[in-house]
């Protein structure tokens, strides 16, 4: 029987239940929801799949020790007591990320230094030599979490934050985080059943994440590397099998539209969509919201207008008033979901939301609101749909928590989004090497013969734009789906002779 162990999936506040549902669908066990995290158990394959498949996780941690400490010396002794040769050797580098909520431990850097000293002293006493500390791109990334006197030391299996999918070529000012965008889409319940529209799409994050959900494409296919690939017990064959399995992908028969009134934003979104290989699924157009017209087909709007915080606009309240006017007159019979920050902005929309969900966008405590745009009068709509629940039903969007668990112990109440830096690329995780890419694993499906193994291809450097898909060379991932008419799943046979590209 495969060994199962504890794992922690970190996320943004407000997305915990969505992440728990993803983990349930993935087959994880003992799922417990906490604050900005979901704990679960699984084996090595589950840990690899969690990194590769989860859309709303920021990183996946593997705890290796839980302990209590009332001062820095007790932290030092507990860390030094670990058999570090199981995780490190003197030739590897490591880095420590410390997250502290404690009256005793007030400075996270001080905690990180104590952990570093304990590891270094352990190796010096055992071997006379020591591993090096490398803040950028370490071989092994560690996470120490302290809530008052309860401490957890974990291996970071992800490395760079999982919101960094790998498809984003450029970004507009204040782009929406990919994890948050995916969480918003999943909250609506949309999985490709109708057209989806983002009338203010910026760099295209919502349309791209929506297309990945509609096609059920794992977000990890764009990544160059995960931190667990440098671990001593890394199973290359197991990860190859996960990486190359596209049997769960599906066809998408509708369309996704992304509009923006900024030509530069449209250009950036076009580059990002092409890099993700989703040009067939996403239609981009330069169009101000004022020109939005009633769609011919059943549609859903999900959008993130400016808040007036990081993105300025000449008439913020007028913008939201216009959004409400367009929805009322040009989106009847459909639903719209809007993420925003200011109550006065929502007021200008002039519509009554049926659902309000608190969400954090970075440090900003926002709300994600659903508006049902019905034909005729509200009373008539209610009478025609009397057999349906019209009041906000939070359980449909955010499943009830079965088990409350505060991450790693009780925290002091804190309004700010403490892990927001996780989504801003400040983590100094795993080194990016020119390795695999998912460059063209699906292109040319018609030529695949049953029983032949597709090579595990390498994620080409999109910026180099090379055209060949031969192993070890880099090619634009975005071209892998361009011009493809048919979508079929095929049997696959794997060769035992796997290669691993070294750094």
Short mmCIF file of C-alpha atoms in Angstrom, two decimals:
data_model
loop_
_atom_site.label_atom_id
_atom_site.label_comp_id
_atom_site.label_asym_id
_atom_site.label_seq_id
_atom_site.Cartn_x
_atom_site.Cartn_y
_atom_site.Cartn_z
CA UNK A 1 0.00 0.00 0.00
CA UNK A 2 1.27 3.45 -0.91
CA UNK A 3 2.37 5.63 1.97
CA UNK A 4 0.03 8.53 2.69
CA UNK A 5 1.12 11.67 4.51
CA UNK A 6 -0.17 15.07 5.53
CA UNK A 7 -0.28 17.85 2.96
CA UNK A 8 -1.30 21.52 3.10
CA UNK A 9 -2.71 23.43 0.13
CA UNK A 10 -2.39 27.20 0.58
CA UNK A 11 -4.85 29.58 -1.05
CA UNK A 12 -6.38 33.05 -0.83
CA UNK A 13 -8.94 33.93 1.80
CA UNK A 14 -12.39 33.23 0.44
CA UNK A 15 -11.32 30.39 -1.87
CA UNK A 16 -10.96 27.68 0.78
CA UNK A 17 -14.20 25.84 -0.02
CA UNK A 18 -13.56 25.98 -3.76
CA UNK A 19 -10.12 24.45 -3.18
CA UNK A 20 -11.62 21.78 -0.91
CA UNK A 21 -14.03 20.80 -3.69
CA UNK A 22 -11.16 20.57 -6.16
CA UNK A 23 -9.27 18.29 -3.77
CA UNK A 24 -12.36 16.10 -3.33
CA UNK A 25 -12.68 15.70 -7.10
CA UNK A 26 -8.97 14.91 -7.29
CA UNK A 27 -9.38 12.06 -4.80
CA UNK A 28 -7.65 13.52 -1.72
CA UNK A 29 -8.47 12.10 1.72
CA UNK A 30 -9.17 13.64 5.15
CA UNK A 31 -9.90 17.10 3.76
CA UNK A 32 -10.12 19.81 6.44
CA UNK A 33 -10.70 23.49 5.73
CA UNK A 34 -8.76 26.15 7.61
CA UNK A 35 -8.02 29.81 7.07
CA UNK A 36 -6.26 30.39 3.75
CA UNK A 37 -5.48 26.68 3.58
CA UNK A 38 -6.93 23.21 3.18
CA UNK A 39 -5.30 20.23 4.88
CA UNK A 40 -5.54 16.77 3.31
CA UNK A 41 -3.70 13.47 3.08
CA UNK A 42 -2.37 11.64 0.07
CA UNK A 43 0.56 9.74 -1.36
CA UNK A 44 3.32 10.95 -3.64
CA UNK A 45 1.08 10.73 -6.70
CA UNK A 46 -1.54 12.90 -4.99
CA UNK A 47 1.11 15.51 -4.12
CA UNK A 48 2.25 15.63 -7.75
CA UNK A 49 -1.35 15.87 -8.99
CA UNK A 50 -2.18 18.61 -6.47
CA UNK A 51 0.62 20.75 -7.87
CA UNK A 52 -0.23 19.94 -11.47
CA UNK A 53 -4.04 20.04 -11.44
CA UNK A 54 -5.31 22.40 -8.73
CA UNK A 55 -6.46 25.78 -10.05
CA UNK A 56 -7.03 27.55 -6.72
CA UNK A 57 -3.92 26.49 -4.77
CA UNK A 58 -0.98 28.85 -4.32
CA UNK A 59 1.43 26.16 -3.14
CA UNK A 60 1.47 22.64 -1.69
CA UNK A 61 3.36 22.08 1.56
CA UNK A 62 4.45 18.74 3.02
CA UNK A 63 4.81 19.07 6.83
CA UNK A 64 7.77 17.14 8.23
CA UNK A 65 7.54 18.18 11.90
CA UNK A 66 4.98 19.68 14.28
CA UNK A 67 6.24 20.98 17.63
CA UNK A 68 5.71 23.60 20.31
CA UNK A 69 8.27 26.27 21.14
CA UNK A 70 8.10 29.17 23.56
CA UNK A 71 11.35 30.82 22.48
CA UNK A 72 13.97 30.83 19.74
CA UNK A 73 16.23 28.31 21.49
CA UNK A 74 13.43 25.74 21.55
CA UNK A 75 12.86 26.29 17.83
CA UNK A 76 16.59 25.75 17.22
CA UNK A 77 16.68 22.49 19.19
CA UNK A 78 13.55 21.09 17.56
CA UNK A 79 14.87 21.80 14.06
CA UNK A 80 18.32 20.42 14.83
CA UNK A 81 16.77 17.14 16.04
CA UNK A 82 15.48 16.35 12.51
CA UNK A 83 17.43 13.78 10.45
CA UNK A 84 18.33 16.27 7.75
CA UNK A 85 20.23 13.82 5.56
CA UNK A 86 16.80 12.54 4.48
CA UNK A 87 16.08 15.88 2.80
CA UNK A 88 19.41 17.64 2.19
CA UNK A 89 23.09 17.01 1.72
CA UNK A 90 26.08 19.30 1.92
CA UNK A 91 26.12 19.84 -1.83
CA UNK A 92 22.55 21.17 -2.01
CA UNK A 93 21.27 24.66 -1.33
CA UNK A 94 18.21 25.56 0.73
CA UNK A 95 16.05 28.55 1.62
CA UNK A 96 13.57 29.21 4.43
CA UNK A 97 10.28 31.10 4.26
CA UNK A 98 8.94 32.03 7.72
CA UNK A 99 5.32 32.96 8.49
CA UNK A 100 4.80 34.07 12.08
CA UNK A 101 1.70 35.01 14.12
CA UNK A 102 2.95 35.14 17.68
CA UNK A 103 3.51 37.52 20.56
CA UNK A 104 6.76 35.71 21.38
CA UNK A 105 8.16 35.55 17.83
CA UNK A 106 7.68 38.98 16.36
CA UNK A 107 10.15 38.88 13.46
CA UNK A 108 9.88 36.23 10.76
CA UNK A 109 13.45 36.80 9.57
CA UNK A 110 14.79 36.05 13.03
CA UNK A 111 12.89 32.76 13.01
CA UNK A 112 14.28 31.95 9.57
CA UNK A 113 17.83 32.61 10.81
CA UNK A 114 17.36 30.26 13.77
CA UNK A 115 16.11 27.49 11.49
CA UNK A 116 19.04 28.08 9.15
CA UNK A 117 21.53 27.94 12.03
CA UNK A 118 20.07 24.65 13.27
CA UNK A 119 20.35 23.01 9.84
CA UNK A 120 23.87 24.29 9.22
CA UNK A 121 25.08 23.22 12.68
CA UNK A 122 23.56 19.76 12.19
CA UNK A 123 25.62 19.15 9.05
CA UNK A 124 28.79 20.69 10.47
CA UNK A 125 28.68 18.42 13.48
CA UNK A 126 27.92 15.35 11.33
CA UNK A 127 30.18 15.92 8.33
CA UNK A 128 32.37 18.92 9.01
CA UNK A 129 30.78 20.65 6.02
CA UNK A 130 27.47 22.43 5.41
CA UNK A 131 24.89 23.06 2.67
CA UNK A 132 24.67 26.58 1.33
CA UNK A 133 21.81 29.02 1.66
CA UNK A 134 20.49 30.34 -1.63
CA UNK A 135 17.62 32.80 -1.43
CA UNK A 136 16.99 32.62 -5.17
CA UNK A 137 16.28 29.22 -6.72
CA UNK A 138 17.30 26.85 -3.90
CA UNK A 139 17.42 23.08 -4.32
CA UNK A 140 15.17 22.61 -1.28
CA UNK A 141 12.60 25.17 -0.12
CA UNK A 142 11.42 25.05 3.50
CA UNK A 143 8.49 26.74 5.22
CA UNK A 144 8.26 27.40 8.97
CA UNK A 145 4.86 28.46 10.29
CA UNK A 146 4.39 29.66 13.87
CA UNK A 147 1.01 30.46 15.44
CA UNK A 148 1.74 31.56 19.03
CA UNK A 149 3.74 28.55 20.32
CA UNK A 150 2.59 25.97 17.73
CA UNK A 151 5.15 25.40 15.00
CA UNK A 152 5.10 23.46 11.75
CA UNK A 153 8.10 22.90 9.50
CA UNK A 154 7.26 21.89 5.93
CA UNK A 155 8.88 21.14 2.63
CA UNK A 156 7.54 23.39 -0.14
CA UNK A 157 6.76 21.04 -3.02
CA UNK A 158 5.74 23.81 -5.43
CA UNK A 159 8.64 26.26 -5.48
CA UNK A 160 7.45 29.28 -7.40
CA UNK A 161 3.85 30.20 -6.55
CA UNK A 162 1.36 28.10 -8.50
CA UNK A 163 -0.45 31.20 -9.73
CA UNK A 164 2.48 31.64 -12.11
CA UNK A 165 1.06 29.31 -14.71
CA UNK A 166 3.63 30.07 -17.40
CA UNK A 167 1.40 31.36 -20.21
CA UNK A 168 1.50 35.06 -19.30
CA UNK A 169 3.81 36.90 -21.70
CA UNK A 170 2.92 40.41 -20.59
CA UNK A 171 0.49 42.05 -18.20
CA UNK A 172 -1.49 45.26 -17.95
CA UNK A 173 -1.38 47.43 -14.85
CA UNK A 174 -2.65 45.53 -11.76
CA UNK A 175 -3.48 42.23 -13.50
CA UNK A 176 -5.89 39.82 -11.84
CA UNK A 177 -4.16 36.89 -10.13
CA UNK A 178 -4.66 33.63 -12.03
CA UNK A 179 -5.64 31.67 -8.90
CA UNK A 180 -8.25 34.29 -7.98
CA UNK A 181 -9.60 34.36 -11.55
CA UNK A 182 -9.96 30.57 -11.61
CA UNK A 183 -11.64 30.63 -8.19
CA UNK A 184 -14.14 33.23 -9.34
CA UNK A 185 -15.08 31.17 -12.39
CA UNK A 186 -15.47 27.98 -10.37
CA UNK A 187 -17.67 29.82 -7.85
CA UNK A 188 -20.17 30.63 -10.59
CA UNK A 189 -20.51 26.93 -11.42
CA UNK A 190 -19.66 27.56 -15.09
CA UNK A 191 -17.75 24.77 -16.79
CA UNK A 192 -18.35 25.60 -20.43
CA UNK A 193 -22.13 25.11 -20.71
CA UNK A 194 -22.63 28.45 -22.49
CA UNK A 195 -20.72 31.41 -23.88
CA UNK A 196 -18.68 33.44 -21.38
CA UNK A 197 -17.94 37.15 -21.70
CA UNK A 198 -15.46 39.41 -19.92
CA UNK A 199 -16.25 42.92 -21.21
CA UNK A 200 -13.22 44.43 -19.41
CA UNK A 201 -10.69 41.62 -19.84
CA UNK A 202 -7.37 43.51 -19.56
CA UNK A 203 -4.54 41.04 -20.23
CA UNK A 204 -7.01 38.18 -20.67
CA UNK A 205 -6.66 36.31 -17.37
CA UNK A 206 -10.38 35.50 -16.91
CA UNK A 207 -10.89 34.34 -20.54
CA UNK A 208 -7.75 32.15 -20.42
CA UNK A 209 -8.59 30.55 -17.07
CA UNK A 210 -12.17 30.03 -18.29
CA UNK A 211 -10.93 28.27 -21.43
CA UNK A 212 -8.68 25.99 -19.36
CA UNK A 213 -11.67 25.11 -17.16
CA UNK A 214 -13.98 24.56 -20.14
CA UNK A 215 -11.45 22.26 -21.79
CA UNK A 216 -10.44 20.73 -18.43
CA UNK A 217 -6.77 21.40 -19.21
CA UNK A 218 -4.55 21.18 -16.12
CA UNK A 219 -2.90 24.54 -15.31
CA UNK A 220 0.40 22.78 -14.62
CA UNK A 221 1.07 21.99 -18.28
CA UNK A 222 2.63 25.44 -18.70
CA UNK A 223 5.06 25.17 -15.78
CA UNK A 224 8.75 24.67 -16.39
CA UNK A 225 9.42 23.13 -13.01
CA UNK A 226 8.07 22.16 -9.59
CA UNK A 227 10.22 22.12 -6.46
CA UNK A 228 9.58 18.41 -5.75
CA UNK A 229 11.54 17.52 -8.89
CA UNK A 230 14.75 18.28 -6.98
CA UNK A 231 13.89 16.09 -3.99
CA UNK A 232 15.90 12.95 -3.25
CA UNK A 233 12.85 10.71 -3.72
CA UNK A 234 11.53 12.28 -6.93
CA UNK A 235 9.81 9.68 -9.13
CA UNK A 236 10.42 10.73 -12.73
CA UNK A 237 8.32 7.95 -14.28
CA UNK A 238 5.32 8.71 -12.07
CA UNK A 239 5.41 12.41 -12.88
CA UNK A 240 5.86 11.69 -16.60
CA UNK A 241 2.66 9.68 -16.51
CA UNK A 242 0.73 12.49 -14.81
CA UNK A 243 2.25 15.12 -17.08
CA UNK A 244 1.40 13.33 -20.32
CA UNK A 245 -2.11 12.15 -19.42
CA UNK A 246 -4.65 14.28 -21.29
CA UNK A 247 -7.50 11.75 -21.05
CA UNK A 248 -9.64 14.08 -18.91
CA UNK A 249 -9.65 16.93 -21.41
CA UNK A 250 -12.87 17.62 -23.29
CA UNK A 251 -14.31 19.55 -26.19
CA UNK A 252 -15.69 23.06 -25.77
CA UNK A 253 -18.50 23.85 -28.18
CA UNK A 254 -19.21 27.44 -27.09
CA UNK A 255 -17.08 30.57 -27.20
CA UNK A 256 -15.35 32.93 -24.79
CA UNK A 257 -15.25 36.64 -25.57
CA UNK A 258 -12.81 39.15 -24.13
CA UNK A 259 -13.36 42.87 -24.75
CA UNK A 260 -11.35 45.90 -23.70
CA UNK A 261 -11.27 49.51 -24.84
CA UNK A 262 -7.46 49.70 -24.56
CA UNK A 263 -5.58 48.63 -27.74
CA UNK A 264 -2.46 47.85 -25.72
CA UNK A 265 -4.43 45.58 -23.38
CA UNK A 266 -5.93 43.83 -26.40
CA UNK A 267 -2.44 43.29 -27.84
CA UNK A 268 -1.16 41.86 -24.55
CA UNK A 269 -4.21 39.60 -24.17
CA UNK A 270 -3.69 38.34 -27.72
CA UNK A 271 -0.09 37.36 -26.93
CA UNK A 272 -1.14 35.59 -23.73
CA UNK A 273 -3.99 33.69 -25.41
CA UNK A 274 -1.69 32.54 -28.20
CA UNK A 275 0.96 31.46 -25.69
CA UNK A 276 -1.68 29.34 -23.95
CA UNK A 277 -2.71 27.78 -27.26
CA UNK A 278 -6.33 28.89 -26.84
CA UNK A 279 -6.91 31.07 -29.89
CA UNK A 280 -9.70 28.78 -31.11
CA UNK A 281 -11.60 29.06 -27.85
CA UNK A 282 -11.18 32.81 -27.13
CA UNK A 283 -12.26 35.73 -29.30
CA UNK A 284 -10.70 39.08 -28.38
CA UNK A 285 -11.92 42.48 -29.58
CA UNK A 286 -11.25 46.15 -28.90
CA UNK A 287 -14.62 47.40 -27.68
CA UNK A 288 -15.66 49.74 -24.85
CA UNK A 289 -18.37 48.51 -22.50
CA UNK A 290 -20.61 51.34 -23.74
CA UNK A 291 -20.95 49.48 -27.05
CA UNK A 292 -21.86 46.14 -25.47
CA UNK A 293 -24.86 44.58 -27.19
CA UNK A 294 -27.27 41.79 -26.28
CA UNK A 295 -25.56 38.46 -27.12
CA UNK A 296 -27.43 36.15 -29.47
CA UNK A 297 -26.73 33.07 -27.36
CA UNK A 298 -27.16 32.32 -23.67
CA UNK A 299 -24.14 33.87 -21.95
CA UNK A 300 -22.48 34.52 -18.61
CA UNK A 301 -20.50 37.65 -17.72
CA UNK A 302 -17.59 37.46 -15.27
CA UNK A 303 -15.60 40.66 -14.96
CA UNK A 304 -13.28 42.65 -12.71
CA UNK A 305 -13.74 46.40 -13.37
CA UNK A 306 -11.28 49.03 -12.04
CA UNK A 307 -11.67 49.89 -8.34
CA UNK A 308 -9.96 53.26 -8.41
CA UNK A 309 -7.14 51.90 -6.21
CA UNK A 310 -4.32 50.66 -8.43
CA UNK A 311 -6.04 51.57 -11.69
CA UNK A 312 -7.31 55.12 -11.94
CA UNK A 313 -10.24 56.24 -14.05
CA UNK A 314 -11.61 59.70 -14.70
CA UNK A 315 -15.16 58.93 -13.57
CA UNK A 316 -15.20 55.77 -11.45
CA UNK A 317 -18.82 56.08 -10.29
CA UNK A 318 -19.93 56.95 -13.80
CA UNK A 319 -18.20 53.80 -15.04
CA UNK A 320 -20.22 51.59 -12.69
CA UNK A 321 -23.41 53.46 -13.54
CA UNK A 322 -22.75 52.68 -17.20
CA UNK A 323 -22.09 49.00 -16.35
CA UNK A 324 -25.50 48.77 -14.68
CA UNK A 325 -27.20 50.50 -17.58
CA UNK A 326 -25.63 48.14 -20.15
CA UNK A 327 -26.52 45.07 -18.12
CA UNK A 328 -30.14 46.16 -17.71
CA UNK A 329 -30.61 46.94 -21.39
CA UNK A 330 -28.24 44.56 -23.19
CA UNK A 331 -27.88 41.43 -21.07
CA UNK A 332 -31.44 40.45 -20.15
CA UNK A 333 -32.12 36.79 -19.53
CA UNK A 334 -28.55 36.14 -18.40
CA UNK A 335 -26.39 36.32 -15.26
CA UNK A 336 -23.47 38.63 -14.53
CA UNK A 337 -20.79 38.28 -11.81
CA UNK A 338 -18.76 41.34 -10.84
CA UNK A 339 -15.77 41.60 -8.51
CA UNK A 340 -15.25 45.04 -6.98
CA UNK A 341 -14.03 46.82 -3.88
CA UNK A 342 -16.07 49.90 -3.09
CA UNK A 343 -19.68 49.78 -1.87
CA UNK A 344 -20.38 53.08 -3.57
CA UNK A 345 -19.35 51.51 -6.88
CA UNK A 346 -21.76 48.63 -6.43
CA UNK A 347 -24.48 51.13 -5.53
CA UNK A 348 -24.06 52.83 -8.89
CA UNK A 349 -24.81 49.61 -10.75
CA UNK A 350 -28.39 50.00 -9.55
CA UNK A 351 -29.19 46.29 -9.50
CA UNK A 352 -29.98 43.97 -6.61
CA UNK A 353 -27.43 41.17 -6.28
CA UNK A 354 -28.68 37.66 -5.57
CA UNK A 355 -25.34 36.50 -4.11
CA UNK A 356 -22.51 38.35 -2.33
CA UNK A 357 -19.23 36.54 -1.65
CA UNK A 358 -16.32 38.19 0.23
CA UNK A 359 -13.01 37.77 -1.61
CA UNK A 360 -9.57 39.27 -1.21
CA UNK A 361 -7.85 40.69 -4.27
CA UNK A 362 -4.36 41.19 -2.93
CA UNK A 363 -4.80 43.26 0.25
CA UNK A 364 -8.20 44.60 -0.82
CA UNK A 365 -11.28 43.07 0.80
CA UNK A 366 -13.64 42.85 -2.15
CA UNK A 367 -17.00 41.31 -2.95
CA UNK A 368 -17.97 39.03 -5.79
CA UNK A 369 -21.63 39.67 -6.63
CA UNK A 370 -24.09 37.89 -8.86
CA UNK A 371 -26.75 39.80 -10.78
CA UNK A 372 -29.67 38.02 -12.47
CA UNK A 373 -30.88 40.04 -15.43
CA UNK A 374 -34.47 38.99 -16.12
CA UNK A 375 -36.91 40.10 -18.77
CA UNK A 376 -39.86 42.26 -17.67
CA UNK A 377 -40.61 43.10 -14.06
CA UNK A 378 -39.05 41.47 -11.02
CA UNK A 379 -42.42 40.23 -9.68
CA UNK A 380 -43.21 38.59 -12.99
CA UNK A 381 -39.83 36.90 -12.98
CA UNK A 382 -40.42 35.61 -9.44
CA UNK A 383 -43.87 34.24 -10.28
CA UNK A 384 -42.61 32.48 -13.41
CA UNK A 385 -39.77 30.90 -11.40
CA UNK A 386 -41.70 30.20 -8.22
CA UNK A 387 -40.49 26.62 -8.13
CA UNK A 388 -36.85 27.73 -8.09
CA UNK A 389 -34.88 29.10 -5.18
CA UNK A 390 -34.15 32.69 -6.03
CA UNK A 391 -32.65 33.83 -2.77
CA UNK A 392 -28.89 33.62 -2.43
CA UNK A 393 -27.92 30.02 -1.92
CA UNK A 394 -24.36 30.12 -0.69
CA UNK A 395 -24.10 26.34 -0.46
CA UNK A 396 -24.38 26.01 -4.22
CA UNK A 397 -21.36 28.20 -4.73
CA UNK A 398 -19.44 27.70 -1.52
CA UNK A 399 -19.99 24.23 0.02
CA UNK A 400 -20.51 24.04 3.77
CA UNK A 401 -17.42 23.42 5.83
CA UNK A 402 -17.55 19.97 7.35
CA UNK A 403 -14.60 20.53 9.62
CA UNK A 404 -13.29 23.88 10.77
CA UNK A 405 -9.58 23.96 11.22
CA UNK A 406 -7.50 27.06 11.70
CA UNK A 407 -4.24 26.75 9.87
CA UNK A 408 -1.58 25.22 12.10
CA UNK A 409 -3.30 26.44 15.26
CA UNK A 410 -5.14 29.50 16.45
CA UNK A 411 -4.22 32.85 14.93
CA UNK A 412 -4.76 36.32 16.11
CA UNK A 413 -7.51 37.98 14.13
CA UNK A 414 -5.96 39.90 11.32
CA UNK A 415 -7.81 41.82 8.64
CA UNK A 416 -5.04 42.07 6.12
CA UNK A 417 -4.46 39.26 3.68
CA UNK A 418 -1.25 37.94 5.20
CA UNK A 419 -0.34 35.62 2.38
CA UNK A 420 -0.98 38.11 -0.37
CA UNK A 421 2.66 38.20 -1.24
CA UNK A 422 2.30 34.59 -2.33
CA UNK A 423 0.51 35.88 -5.41
CA UNK A 424 3.09 38.56 -6.18
CA UNK A 425 6.05 36.46 -7.05
CA UNK A 426 8.13 37.26 -4.01
CA UNK A 427 8.74 33.61 -3.19
CA UNK A 428 12.27 32.62 -4.04
CA UNK A 429 11.44 29.10 -5.01
CA UNK A 430 12.78 26.43 -7.35
CA UNK A 431 15.25 27.31 -10.03
CA UNK A 432 13.81 27.42 -13.52
CA UNK A 433 15.71 25.24 -15.87
CA UNK A 434 15.26 24.76 -19.58
CA UNK A 435 13.38 21.56 -19.25
CA UNK A 436 10.23 20.18 -20.51
CA UNK A 437 7.40 21.97 -22.00
CA UNK A 438 4.11 20.96 -23.07
CA UNK A 439 4.93 22.37 -26.45
CA UNK A 440 3.08 20.20 -28.88
CA UNK A 441 1.82 17.15 -27.13
CA UNK A 442 -1.60 17.54 -28.64
CA UNK A 443 -0.70 18.91 -32.08
CA UNK A 444 -1.06 16.40 -34.87
CA UNK A 445 -3.47 14.12 -33.05
CA UNK A 446 -4.57 12.58 -36.32
CA UNK A 447 -1.11 11.09 -36.86
CA UNK A 448 -0.93 9.33 -33.49
CA UNK A 449 -0.99 5.54 -33.77
CA UNK A 450 -2.35 3.55 -30.85
CA UNK A 451 0.37 1.88 -28.85
CA UNK A 452 3.05 4.47 -29.60
CA UNK A 453 4.24 6.62 -26.72
CA UNK A 454 4.32 10.31 -27.18
CA UNK A 455 7.62 11.68 -26.03
CA UNK A 456 7.49 13.87 -22.97
CA UNK A 457 8.02 17.14 -24.68
CA UNK A 458 9.65 20.21 -23.35
CA UNK A 459 7.98 23.52 -22.65
CA UNK A 460 9.48 25.69 -25.29
CA UNK A 461 10.69 29.15 -24.64
CA UNK A 462 7.84 31.21 -25.93
CA UNK A 463 10.07 34.20 -26.19
CA UNK A 464 12.50 32.48 -28.54
CA UNK A 465 9.72 31.42 -30.91
CA UNK A 466 11.55 28.43 -32.33
CA UNK A 467 9.52 26.32 -34.67
CA UNK A 468 10.58 22.72 -34.12
CA UNK A 469 9.15 20.40 -31.52
CA UNK A 470 12.07 17.98 -31.33
CA UNK A 471 13.05 16.87 -27.88
CA UNK A 472 15.28 19.31 -26.07
CA UNK A 473 14.46 22.22 -28.38
CA UNK A 474 12.04 24.90 -27.40
CA UNK A 475 8.91 25.82 -29.27
CA UNK A 476 5.90 28.08 -28.73
CA UNK A 477 3.42 26.21 -26.55
CA UNK A 478 0.65 28.34 -27.95
CA UNK A 479 0.82 26.68 -31.34
CA UNK A 480 -0.04 23.27 -30.00
CA UNK A 481 -3.74 23.66 -30.59
CA UNK A 482 -3.78 26.14 -33.46
CA UNK A 483 -5.70 24.88 -36.47
CA UNK A 484 -6.80 21.64 -34.86
CA UNK A 485 -10.28 20.51 -35.85
CA UNK A 486 -10.76 17.28 -33.96
CA UNK A 487 -10.40 16.43 -30.31
CA UNK A 488 -9.95 12.79 -29.43
CA UNK A 489 -8.48 10.91 -26.53
CA UNK A 490 -6.13 8.13 -27.55
CA UNK A 491 -4.60 5.11 -25.86
CA UNK A 492 -1.03 5.63 -24.86
CA UNK A 493 1.88 3.35 -24.11
CA UNK A 494 4.80 4.54 -22.08
CA UNK A 495 8.43 3.72 -22.66
CA UNK A 496 10.53 2.87 -19.64
CA UNK A 497 13.52 4.75 -21.02
CA UNK A 498 12.82 8.22 -19.74
CA UNK A 499 15.21 11.09 -20.03
CA UNK A 500 15.59 13.87 -17.53
CA UNK A 501 17.02 17.16 -18.62
CA UNK A 502 19.57 18.41 -16.15
CA UNK A 503 19.98 22.01 -15.24
#
